[in-house]
Amino acid sequence: MKTKVYEPATGTSSFEIIWISQASAEQRAGRAGRIGPGHCYRLYSSQIFSSMKQFSTPDILSRPIDEVVLMLKLYLGNTKLTLFPLPTPPLPQAIEAAERRLIALGALKETVNASGGVSRTITDAGKWMTRVPVPARFARMLLFANQCQLMPYAVILVAALSVPNLFLSQVADTPVSEQEKTFQSNFVQQFVRKASITANEFIIFKEDLYLGDLAVLLGTICCLERYSAQLSGLTPAEPGIIESVGGKTYVSRDPEGALRQLVHRCGVRWNAYKEVKQLRKQLTDILNVIIPDLGLSIDLCLPKPSDFQMIQLRQLFLVGSPCQIAKKLNVSVTGLPGNERRRLRYAYEIPGKQGPVFIDSNSTLARENFPFVAYLELHTTSKPFLRSVCAIDPGWIPFLAPHSYAVSELVLTDNVDTSENKSGNQSTVNEPNNSGNGDDEGTKSAANTSVTSNSVVSLPTPRYDSERDIIVTGAKSIIYIGLGVVPESSAPLFDNQFLDLPSTVLVPINSIAAAQSLGFKESLTWSVRWFTRYLLEGVIFSEFKKWFPLKIKKSISPQIVTVSWGM
């Protein structure tokens, strides 16, 4: 039988054809005598039957157990999960990986007790996430959406991501008319617009392309819901919609049949669309119960998100995927044949995965070169593919995925050499495409080129972030660690155990990563120092500068607070 196999160590899944178990064979043999006496003929030898597993692998051993671990933490508290009498206990590596994913999501909190042991307890966010009947990462996305007033869009996204294979798979032998191909192509392309040579051909929606596959999912469901309202007579119909499904007479007689026909013409599976609608309604009802005064309703004509909301939706996906981030693979121009360079042109790398990975060919980002992307799952067929991909800004990682990165050599003063020499015999760098167009978020498409660089990169010095009300700074080394699972001594070490983040990324001085690098007391001290300096200089509160005594202002500079020997 063909079944989906999940590998806990790497987080990859693949479809494999395996033999059924002996118990399944006996159960299937019983079908021959369901109505009356019958005979079962097995098309394999008794030797093959004896080599089969006695029972099928339980789901707890073949799937991610994040939700199981989170629920047990809710009821068991500090008790170790290995002490819980599960009929089939999962592997310790699977429990460790699940707990680390939940820590990255903010559902669990790791503390060190007096004896030096580590305990992991559920947080208030984790308790809230257990009340929503979706995977933990989707529940975390809904929690973030509630904070950013994105709940209507987040519910649709979660519902669409929860239903596999939303779109119809084209069978090679099935004839499709050119008119149908054009209709389906125009339906999908209206959600993700790409820049063309002549900008007058159509409007360029930059943020739509950055949102990637999520823009297609969100736009598809919103568009079909709008069509549903039009066919039901709730809103005026767009030109050509009613005529495309048989005219007014047929629509008035069978509106559901007309909608089904339209959904199929748009290249969407009817059963999958119905499942998304049901899950959207279920989530709406549950969220209205657990969140007071939410007032969430099902809007069939939901407007398109603004550019700022598009950015927030990308951040929302990063919050739910802190351990699923990929970086553009740097390929050297020299030393590789041309066909190999072409093969790796759109390749990415992920922590702990040997070899390149690729974005699914059906994705809108399959032929784009974004420096960093977040993905829903890693699936392996002939080669590993990333599915449901969205471009992200690496500068968001320290704030939205605080447990998934590490730093060293933080810049703590402004009177030190903050330059980092990137010189070398030949270093590989990413140069953005279309350099004439700026990108404020650093998620511009990058071309894979190799150049000789002797430039000196200046690291950011500590500064006050007024938007987040914290002190941030640069560091000589900022790496993305994902799960951060240290491999066993017998496991092979790969070159990409971690991903280097750009040196321009800013890090909170009082963050978890900074505390691990400096020590909790030291990181807090430097955060207070810089906050005090900017407060005295009037950067944080401009009116405070007037209140500062003039005599002290002339004799002592606030900069002395941040000098290493100043305090």
Coordinates of C-alpha atoms in Angstrom, one line a residue:
M1 CA 0.0 0.0 0.0
K2 CA 1.1 3.6 -0.5
T3 CA 1.4 5.5 2.7
K4 CA 2.9 8.8 4.0
V5 CA 6.0 8.2 6.0
Y6 CA 7.3 10.9 8.4
E7 CA 10.9 11.1 9.5
P8 CA 11.1 12.8 13.0
A9 CA 14.8 13.4 12.8
T10 CA 14.7 15.6 9.7
G11 CA 11.0 16.6 9.7
T12 CA 10.6 15.3 6.1
S13 CA 7.7 13.3 4.8
S14 CA 7.4 11.1 1.7
F15 CA 5.0 8.6 0.1
E16 CA 6.3 5.1 0.1
I17 CA 4.9 1.8 -1.1
I18 CA 5.2 -0.8 1.7
W19 CA 3.8 -4.2 2.6
I20 CA 0.7 -4.2 4.8
S21 CA 0.8 -5.8 8.2
Q22 CA -0.3 -9.3 9.0
A23 CA -3.2 -7.9 11.1
S24 CA -4.3 -5.8 8.1
A25 CA -4.1 -8.9 5.8
E26 CA -6.3 -10.9 8.2
Q27 CA -8.8 -8.1 8.4
R28 CA -9.0 -7.8 4.6
A29 CA -9.4 -11.5 4.3
G30 CA -12.5 -11.2 6.5
R31 CA -14.2 -9.1 3.8
A32 CA -14.6 -12.2 1.6
G33 CA -17.1 -13.6 4.1
R34 CA -18.9 -10.4 4.9
I35 CA -22.2 -11.3 3.3
G36 CA -21.9 -15.1 2.9
P37 CA -19.3 -17.9 2.8
G38 CA -16.3 -16.8 0.7
H39 CA -12.7 -17.4 -0.2
C40 CA -9.6 -15.2 0.0
Y41 CA -6.8 -15.7 -2.5
R42 CA -3.6 -13.9 -1.6
L43 CA -1.3 -12.9 -4.5
Y44 CA 1.9 -13.4 -2.5
S45 CA 3.6 -16.4 -0.9
S46 CA 3.5 -17.5 2.8
Q47 CA 7.1 -16.5 3.1
I48 CA 6.2 -12.9 2.3
F49 CA 3.3 -13.0 4.7
S50 CA 5.6 -14.2 7.5
S51 CA 8.1 -11.4 6.8
M52 CA 5.3 -8.8 7.2
K53 CA 5.0 -6.8 10.4
Q54 CA 2.6 -8.2 12.9
F55 CA 0.8 -4.9 13.3
S56 CA 0.8 -1.6 11.5
T57 CA 2.9 1.3 13.0
P58 CA 0.8 3.4 15.4
D59 CA 0.2 7.0 14.4
I60 CA 2.0 8.2 17.5
L61 CA 5.2 6.8 16.0
S62 CA 4.6 7.9 12.4
R63 CA 3.4 11.5 12.8
P64 CA 4.5 14.7 14.6
I65 CA 3.3 14.5 18.2
D66 CA 3.3 18.2 19.0
E67 CA -0.4 18.3 19.9
V68 CA -0.1 15.1 22.1
V69 CA 2.9 16.6 24.0
L70 CA 1.1 19.9 24.5
M71 CA -2.0 18.2 25.8
L72 CA 0.0 16.0 28.2
K73 CA 1.9 19.1 29.4
L74 CA -1.4 20.7 30.2
Y75 CA -2.5 17.9 32.5
L76 CA 0.8 16.6 33.8
G77 CA 2.6 19.9 34.5
N78 CA 6.3 19.3 35.3
T79 CA 6.0 15.5 35.1
K80 CA 8.2 14.0 32.5
L81 CA 6.4 12.6 29.6
T82 CA 8.4 9.4 29.7
L83 CA 6.7 8.6 33.0
F84 CA 3.2 8.7 31.4
P85 CA 2.0 5.1 30.7
L86 CA 1.3 5.4 27.0
P87 CA 0.4 2.1 25.3
T88 CA 3.1 2.7 22.7
P89 CA 5.5 5.3 24.0
P90 CA 7.1 7.5 21.2
L91 CA 10.8 7.7 20.7
P92 CA 12.7 10.1 23.1
Q93 CA 14.0 11.9 20.0
A94 CA 10.4 12.5 18.8
I95 CA 9.4 13.9 22.2
E96 CA 12.5 16.1 22.3
A97 CA 11.8 17.5 18.8
A98 CA 8.2 18.1 19.6
E99 CA 9.0 20.0 22.9
R100 CA 11.6 22.1 21.0
R101 CA 9.0 23.0 18.4
L102 CA 6.5 23.9 21.1
I103 CA 9.2 26.1 22.8
A104 CA 9.8 27.9 19.5
L105 CA 6.1 28.5 19.2
G106 CA 5.9 29.9 22.7
A107 CA 3.6 27.1 24.0
L108 CA 6.2 25.7 26.4
K109 CA 8.7 27.5 28.7
E110 CA 12.1 26.1 29.6
T111 CA 13.5 26.8 33.1
V112 CA 16.5 25.6 35.0
N113 CA 15.8 24.5 38.5
A114 CA 18.1 24.7 41.6
S115 CA 19.6 21.3 41.0
G116 CA 20.6 22.2 37.5
G117 CA 17.9 20.2 35.8
V118 CA 15.7 21.5 33.0
S119 CA 11.9 21.6 33.3
R120 CA 9.5 22.5 30.5
T121 CA 6.1 23.8 31.5
I122 CA 3.1 25.0 29.5
T123 CA 2.6 28.8 29.1
D124 CA -0.6 30.8 29.0
A125 CA -0.3 30.9 25.2
G126 CA 0.1 27.1 25.2
K127 CA -3.1 26.7 27.3
W128 CA -5.0 28.9 24.8
M129 CA -3.6 26.9 21.9
T130 CA -5.0 23.6 23.3
R131 CA -8.5 25.0 23.1
V132 CA -8.4 25.4 19.3
P133 CA -8.8 22.1 17.3
V134 CA -6.0 22.7 14.8
P135 CA -2.3 21.9 14.9
A136 CA -0.2 23.9 17.3
R137 CA 1.5 26.0 14.7
F138 CA -1.9 27.0 13.2
A139 CA -3.2 27.8 16.7
R140 CA -0.2 30.0 17.2
M141 CA -1.0 31.8 14.0
L142 CA -4.5 32.5 15.2
L143 CA -3.2 33.9 18.5
F144 CA -0.9 36.3 16.6
A145 CA -3.7 37.2 14.3
N146 CA -5.9 38.2 17.3
Q147 CA -3.1 40.6 18.4
C148 CA -2.8 42.2 14.9
Q149 CA -6.5 42.3 14.0
L150 CA -6.0 39.8 11.2
M151 CA -8.5 37.2 12.4
P152 CA -10.8 37.1 9.3
Y153 CA -7.8 36.4 6.9
A154 CA -6.0 34.1 9.4
V155 CA -9.1 31.9 9.8
I156 CA -9.3 31.4 6.0
L157 CA -5.6 30.7 5.7
V158 CA -5.6 28.2 8.6
A159 CA -8.6 26.4 7.1
A160 CA -7.0 26.3 3.6
L161 CA -3.7 25.1 4.9
S162 CA -5.4 22.4 7.0
V163 CA -7.0 20.8 3.9
P164 CA -4.5 19.0 1.7
N165 CA -4.6 19.1 -2.1
L166 CA -7.0 22.0 -2.5
F167 CA -6.4 22.3 -6.3
L168 CA -7.2 19.7 -8.9
S169 CA -4.3 17.6 -10.1
Q170 CA -4.2 17.5 -13.9
V171 CA -4.2 14.0 -15.3
A172 CA -2.0 13.6 -18.4
D173 CA -4.6 11.7 -20.4
T174 CA -7.5 14.0 -19.6
P175 CA -8.1 16.5 -22.4
V176 CA -8.5 20.1 -21.4
S177 CA -9.7 22.7 -23.8
E178 CA -7.6 25.9 -24.3
Q179 CA -10.5 27.9 -23.0
E180 CA -10.5 26.0 -19.7
K181 CA -6.7 26.3 -19.4
T182 CA -7.0 30.1 -20.0
F183 CA -9.8 30.4 -17.4
Q184 CA -7.9 28.5 -14.7
S185 CA -4.6 30.3 -15.5
N186 CA -6.3 33.7 -15.2
F187 CA -8.1 32.7 -12.0
V188 CA -4.8 31.8 -10.3
Q189 CA -2.7 34.6 -11.7
Q190 CA -5.1 37.3 -10.5
F191 CA -3.8 36.7 -6.9
V192 CA -0.1 36.9 -7.6
R193 CA 1.1 39.6 -10.0
K194 CA 4.6 39.6 -11.3
A195 CA 6.5 42.6 -12.6
S196 CA 6.8 42.7 -16.4
I197 CA 9.0 44.6 -18.9
T198 CA 6.2 47.1 -19.6
A199 CA 4.6 48.2 -16.4
N200 CA 1.5 49.3 -18.2
E201 CA 0.4 45.7 -19.0
F202 CA -1.1 45.3 -15.6
I203 CA -0.8 46.6 -12.0
I204 CA 2.3 45.3 -10.2
F205 CA 1.4 43.9 -6.7
K206 CA 4.8 43.4 -5.1
E207 CA 3.4 42.2 -1.7
D208 CA 1.2 39.6 -3.4
L209 CA 4.3 37.9 -4.8
Y210 CA 6.1 38.0 -1.5
L211 CA 3.1 36.3 0.2
G212 CA 3.6 33.5 -2.3
D213 CA 1.5 30.4 -2.1
L214 CA -0.5 31.9 0.8
A215 CA -1.7 34.7 -1.5
V216 CA -3.0 32.0 -3.9
L217 CA -4.8 30.1 -1.1
L218 CA -6.3 33.2 0.5
G219 CA -7.3 34.7 -2.9
T220 CA -8.8 31.5 -4.1
I221 CA -11.1 31.0 -1.1
C222 CA -12.1 34.7 -0.9
C223 CA -12.9 34.7 -4.7
L224 CA -15.0 31.5 -4.5
E225 CA -16.9 32.8 -1.5
R226 CA -17.6 36.0 -3.4
Y227 CA -18.8 33.9 -6.4
S228 CA -21.0 31.9 -3.9
A229 CA -22.7 35.1 -2.7
Q230 CA -23.2 36.2 -6.3
L231 CA -24.8 32.9 -7.4
S232 CA -27.0 33.0 -4.3
G233 CA -28.3 36.5 -5.1
L234 CA -26.8 38.0 -2.0
T235 CA -24.6 40.4 -4.0
P236 CA -24.7 41.7 -7.6
A237 CA -23.1 39.2 -10.0
E238 CA -19.9 40.2 -11.9
P239 CA -20.2 40.3 -15.7
G240 CA -19.9 36.8 -17.2
I241 CA -20.1 34.8 -14.0
I242 CA -23.7 33.6 -14.4
E243 CA -23.3 33.0 -18.1
S244 CA -20.2 30.8 -17.5
V245 CA -22.3 28.3 -15.5
G246 CA -25.4 27.9 -17.7
G247 CA -27.3 31.2 -17.4
K248 CA -29.9 32.6 -14.9
T249 CA -32.4 29.8 -15.4
Y250 CA -29.9 27.1 -14.3
V251 CA -28.5 29.1 -11.5
S252 CA -31.9 29.9 -10.0
R253 CA -32.9 26.2 -10.3
D254 CA -29.7 24.7 -8.8
P255 CA -27.3 27.4 -7.3
E256 CA -25.2 24.7 -5.5
G257 CA -24.7 22.8 -8.8
A258 CA -23.8 26.1 -10.5
L259 CA -21.2 26.8 -7.8
R260 CA -19.8 23.3 -8.0
Q261 CA -19.4 23.7 -11.7
L262 CA -17.7 27.1 -11.2
V263 CA -15.4 25.7 -8.5
H264 CA -14.3 22.9 -10.8
R265 CA -13.7 25.4 -13.7
C266 CA -11.4 27.3 -11.3
G267 CA -9.3 24.2 -10.8
V268 CA -10.4 23.6 -7.2
R269 CA -11.6 20.3 -5.8
W270 CA -15.3 20.6 -4.7
N271 CA -14.9 18.4 -1.6
A272 CA -11.8 20.3 -0.5
Y273 CA -13.6 23.6 -0.9
K274 CA -16.6 22.4 1.2
E275 CA -14.2 21.2 3.9
V276 CA -12.5 24.6 4.0
K277 CA -15.9 26.3 4.4
Q278 CA -16.9 23.9 7.2
L279 CA -13.6 24.4 9.0
R280 CA -13.9 28.2 8.6
K281 CA -17.3 28.1 10.2
Q282 CA -16.2 25.8 13.0
L283 CA -13.2 28.0 13.8
T284 CA -15.3 31.1 13.7
D285 CA -17.7 29.7 16.2
I286 CA -15.0 28.4 18.5
L287 CA -13.0 31.7 18.5
N288 CA -16.1 33.7 19.3
V289 CA -16.5 31.5 22.4
I290 CA -13.0 31.6 23.7
I291 CA -12.2 35.3 22.8
P292 CA -14.5 37.7 24.5
D293 CA -15.9 40.5 22.4
L294 CA -14.3 39.2 19.2
G295 CA -17.4 39.5 17.1
L296 CA -16.0 37.4 14.2
S297 CA -18.4 36.7 11.4
I298 CA -18.2 35.0 8.0
D299 CA -17.9 37.7 5.4
L300 CA -18.5 36.3 1.9
C301 CA -17.1 39.5 0.3
L302 CA -13.9 40.0 2.3
P303 CA -11.9 42.8 0.8
K304 CA -8.3 42.3 -0.4
P305 CA -5.7 42.9 2.4
S306 CA -3.8 46.1 2.3
D307 CA 0.0 46.2 1.7
F308 CA 0.6 46.5 5.4
Q309 CA -1.7 43.6 6.1
M310 CA 0.2 41.6 3.5
I311 CA 3.4 42.2 5.5
Q312 CA 1.6 41.1 8.7
L313 CA 0.3 37.9 7.0
R314 CA 3.9 37.0 6.1
Q315 CA 4.9 37.7 9.7
L316 CA 2.0 35.6 10.9
F317 CA 3.2 32.6 8.8
L318 CA 6.7 33.1 10.3
V319 CA 5.3 33.0 13.8
G320 CA 3.7 29.7 13.0
S321 CA 6.8 28.3 11.2
P322 CA 9.8 29.3 13.4
C323 CA 11.5 25.9 12.7
Q324 CA 10.7 25.8 8.9
I325 CA 12.9 28.4 7.3
A326 CA 15.1 27.9 4.2
K327 CA 17.9 30.1 2.9
K328 CA 18.9 30.6 -0.8
L329 CA 21.8 28.3 -1.6
N330 CA 24.9 30.1 -2.7
V331 CA 26.5 28.5 -5.7
S332 CA 30.0 29.3 -6.9
V333 CA 30.4 30.1 -10.5
T334 CA 33.7 28.3 -10.7
G335 CA 34.2 24.6 -10.2
L336 CA 30.8 23.5 -11.3
P337 CA 29.6 22.5 -14.8
G338 CA 26.9 24.5 -16.4
N339 CA 24.1 22.0 -16.1
E340 CA 24.8 21.7 -12.3
R341 CA 24.7 25.5 -11.9
R342 CA 21.4 25.6 -13.8
R343 CA 20.0 22.8 -11.5
L344 CA 21.0 24.7 -8.4
R345 CA 19.8 28.1 -9.7
Y346 CA 16.6 28.0 -7.5
A347 CA 17.9 25.7 -4.8
Y348 CA 17.7 26.4 -1.0
E349 CA 19.2 24.9 2.1
I350 CA 17.8 24.2 5.5
P351 CA 19.5 23.4 8.8
G352 CA 20.5 19.8 9.3
K353 CA 19.5 18.7 5.8
Q354 CA 22.3 17.4 3.6
G355 CA 22.1 18.6 0.0
P356 CA 19.9 21.2 -1.6
V357 CA 16.1 21.5 -1.4
F358 CA 13.8 23.0 -4.0
I359 CA 10.5 24.8 -4.0
D360 CA 7.6 22.8 -5.4
S361 CA 7.2 23.4 -9.1
N362 CA 3.5 24.4 -8.7
S363 CA 4.5 27.2 -6.3
T364 CA 4.4 30.8 -7.4
L365 CA 7.9 31.2 -6.0
A366 CA 9.4 28.2 -7.8
R367 CA 11.2 30.5 -10.2
E368 CA 12.0 33.3 -7.8
N369 CA 15.1 33.9 -5.8
F370 CA 14.2 35.2 -2.4
P371 CA 17.0 35.1 0.2
F372 CA 14.9 33.5 2.9
V373 CA 11.5 31.7 2.8
A374 CA 9.3 30.0 5.3
Y375 CA 7.5 26.8 4.3
L376 CA 4.7 24.5 5.6
E377 CA 6.3 21.1 5.0
L378 CA 9.3 19.4 3.4
H379 CA 8.2 16.6 1.1
T380 CA 10.5 14.1 -0.6
T381 CA 9.8 12.5 -4.0
S382 CA 12.6 12.3 -6.5
K383 CA 14.1 15.2 -4.6
P384 CA 13.1 17.2 -1.6
F385 CA 10.5 19.9 -2.2
L386 CA 9.2 22.8 0.0
R387 CA 5.4 23.2 -0.1
S388 CA 3.3 26.3 0.8
V389 CA 6.1 28.8 0.6
C390 CA 6.2 32.5 1.7
A391 CA 9.0 35.0 1.5
I392 CA 10.2 36.4 4.8
D393 CA 12.5 39.2 6.0
P394 CA 15.4 37.7 8.0
G395 CA 15.3 40.8 10.2
W396 CA 12.0 39.5 11.6
I397 CA 13.5 36.3 13.1
P398 CA 15.0 37.8 16.3
F399 CA 11.5 39.3 17.2
L400 CA 9.1 36.7 15.9
A401 CA 11.2 33.5 16.4
P402 CA 13.3 34.4 19.5
H403 CA 14.1 30.7 20.3
S404 CA 15.3 29.9 16.8
Y405 CA 18.5 31.9 16.5
A406 CA 21.8 32.4 18.3
V407 CA 24.4 35.3 18.4
S408 CA 28.0 35.8 19.4
E409 CA 30.2 38.9 19.8
L410 CA 27.4 41.4 20.3
V411 CA 28.2 45.1 19.6
L412 CA 27.7 46.7 23.0
T413 CA 29.5 50.1 22.6
D414 CA 29.7 52.7 19.9
N415 CA 33.4 53.4 20.3
V416 CA 34.7 50.0 19.1
D417 CA 35.7 48.7 15.7
T418 CA 32.3 47.5 14.4
S419 CA 33.6 46.5 11.0
E420 CA 33.6 42.9 9.8
N421 CA 36.1 42.0 7.1
K422 CA 34.4 39.8 4.6
S423 CA 37.5 39.5 2.4
G424 CA 38.6 36.2 1.1
N425 CA 40.0 34.5 -2.0
Q426 CA 36.6 34.1 -3.4
S427 CA 33.4 34.5 -1.4
T428 CA 29.9 33.9 -2.6
V429 CA 27.3 36.6 -2.1
N430 CA 23.7 37.2 -3.2
E431 CA 23.1 40.2 -5.4
P432 CA 19.5 41.3 -5.8
N433 CA 17.8 41.2 -9.2
N434 CA 16.4 44.5 -10.6
S435 CA 18.7 46.6 -8.5
G436 CA 16.9 49.7 -9.6
N437 CA 13.9 48.9 -7.4
G438 CA 14.4 49.2 -3.7
D439 CA 13.0 46.8 -1.1
D440 CA 12.6 48.1 2.4
E441 CA 12.3 44.6 3.9
G442 CA 15.3 42.9 2.4
T443 CA 13.3 40.2 0.8
K444 CA 14.1 41.1 -2.7
S445 CA 14.7 38.5 -5.3
A446 CA 18.4 37.5 -5.3
A447 CA 20.4 36.1 -8.2
N448 CA 22.9 33.4 -7.4
T449 CA 26.3 34.9 -8.4
S450 CA 29.8 34.5 -7.1
V451 CA 32.1 37.6 -6.9
T452 CA 35.5 38.4 -5.3
S453 CA 34.8 40.6 -2.4
N454 CA 37.2 42.6 -0.2
S455 CA 34.6 44.9 1.2
V456 CA 34.2 45.8 4.9
V457 CA 30.8 45.5 6.3
S458 CA 30.0 47.9 9.2
L459 CA 28.0 46.2 12.0
P460 CA 25.1 48.2 13.5
T461 CA 25.7 49.8 16.9
P462 CA 23.1 49.8 19.7
R463 CA 20.1 51.9 19.1
Y464 CA 16.6 52.5 20.4
D465 CA 13.8 50.8 18.4
S466 CA 10.8 53.1 19.0
E467 CA 8.3 50.8 17.4
R468 CA 9.1 47.9 19.8
D469 CA 10.3 50.1 22.7
I470 CA 13.6 48.1 23.1
I471 CA 17.3 48.5 22.6
V472 CA 18.7 46.6 19.6
T473 CA 22.2 46.1 18.3
G474 CA 24.3 44.2 15.8
A475 CA 26.5 41.1 16.2
K476 CA 29.4 39.6 14.3
S477 CA 27.7 36.3 14.1
I478 CA 24.0 35.7 13.9
I479 CA 22.8 32.2 13.0
Y480 CA 19.5 30.5 12.5
I481 CA 19.4 27.2 14.4
G482 CA 15.9 26.0 13.8
L483 CA 15.1 23.3 16.3
G484 CA 18.7 23.6 17.6
V485 CA 18.8 19.8 18.2
V486 CA 22.4 18.8 18.8
P487 CA 23.1 15.6 16.8
E488 CA 24.4 12.5 18.3
S489 CA 28.1 11.7 18.1
S490 CA 27.4 8.9 15.6
A491 CA 25.3 11.2 13.4
P492 CA 27.0 12.8 10.4
L493 CA 27.7 16.5 10.7
F494 CA 26.7 18.6 7.7
D495 CA 28.1 21.9 6.6
N496 CA 24.7 23.5 7.0
Q497 CA 23.8 22.6 10.5
F498 CA 23.0 26.3 10.9
L499 CA 22.1 29.2 8.5
D500 CA 24.0 32.5 8.7
L501 CA 21.8 35.5 8.9
P502 CA 22.8 38.9 7.3
S503 CA 25.1 41.0 9.4
T504 CA 22.6 43.9 9.2
V505 CA 20.1 42.0 11.3
L506 CA 19.4 43.8 14.6
V507 CA 19.1 41.8 17.8
P508 CA 17.4 42.9 21.2
I509 CA 20.2 43.2 23.8
N510 CA 17.9 41.6 26.4
S511 CA 16.8 38.7 24.2
I512 CA 17.1 35.1 25.0
A513 CA 19.9 34.6 22.5
A514 CA 21.8 37.6 23.9
A515 CA 21.4 36.3 27.4
Q516 CA 22.8 32.9 26.4
S517 CA 25.8 34.7 24.8
L518 CA 26.5 37.3 27.5
G519 CA 24.7 35.9 30.5
F520 CA 21.4 37.1 31.8
K521 CA 22.7 39.7 34.2
E522 CA 25.2 41.2 31.7
S523 CA 22.6 41.5 28.9
L524 CA 20.1 43.1 31.2
T525 CA 22.7 45.6 32.4
W526 CA 23.7 46.7 28.9
S527 CA 20.1 47.0 28.0
V528 CA 19.5 49.3 30.9
R529 CA 22.6 51.3 30.2
W530 CA 21.6 52.1 26.6
F531 CA 18.1 52.8 27.6
T532 CA 19.3 55.3 30.2
R533 CA 21.6 57.0 27.7
Y534 CA 18.9 57.5 25.1
L535 CA 16.5 58.6 27.8
L536 CA 18.9 61.3 29.0
E537 CA 19.7 62.3 25.4
G538 CA 15.9 62.8 24.7
V539 CA 15.7 60.1 22.1
I540 CA 13.1 58.1 24.0
F541 CA 11.2 61.1 25.5
S542 CA 12.2 64.4 23.9
E543 CA 10.7 66.5 26.8
F544 CA 13.0 64.8 29.3
K545 CA 16.0 66.6 27.7
K546 CA 14.6 69.9 29.0
W547 CA 14.4 68.7 32.6
F548 CA 17.9 67.4 32.7
P549 CA 20.0 69.8 34.9
L550 CA 22.1 72.2 32.9
K551 CA 25.2 71.9 35.1
I552 CA 25.3 68.1 34.9
K553 CA 24.6 68.3 31.1
K554 CA 27.7 70.5 30.6
S555 CA 30.0 68.6 32.9
I556 CA 29.0 65.0 32.2
S557 CA 27.9 63.5 28.9
P558 CA 25.2 60.8 28.8
Q559 CA 27.6 58.8 26.6
I560 CA 29.6 57.9 29.7
V561 CA 26.8 55.5 30.7
T562 CA 27.6 53.2 27.8
V563 CA 31.4 53.2 28.1
S564 CA 32.7 49.9 29.3
W565 CA 34.4 51.5 32.3
G566 CA 31.6 54.1 32.9
M567 CA 29.6 52.0 35.4

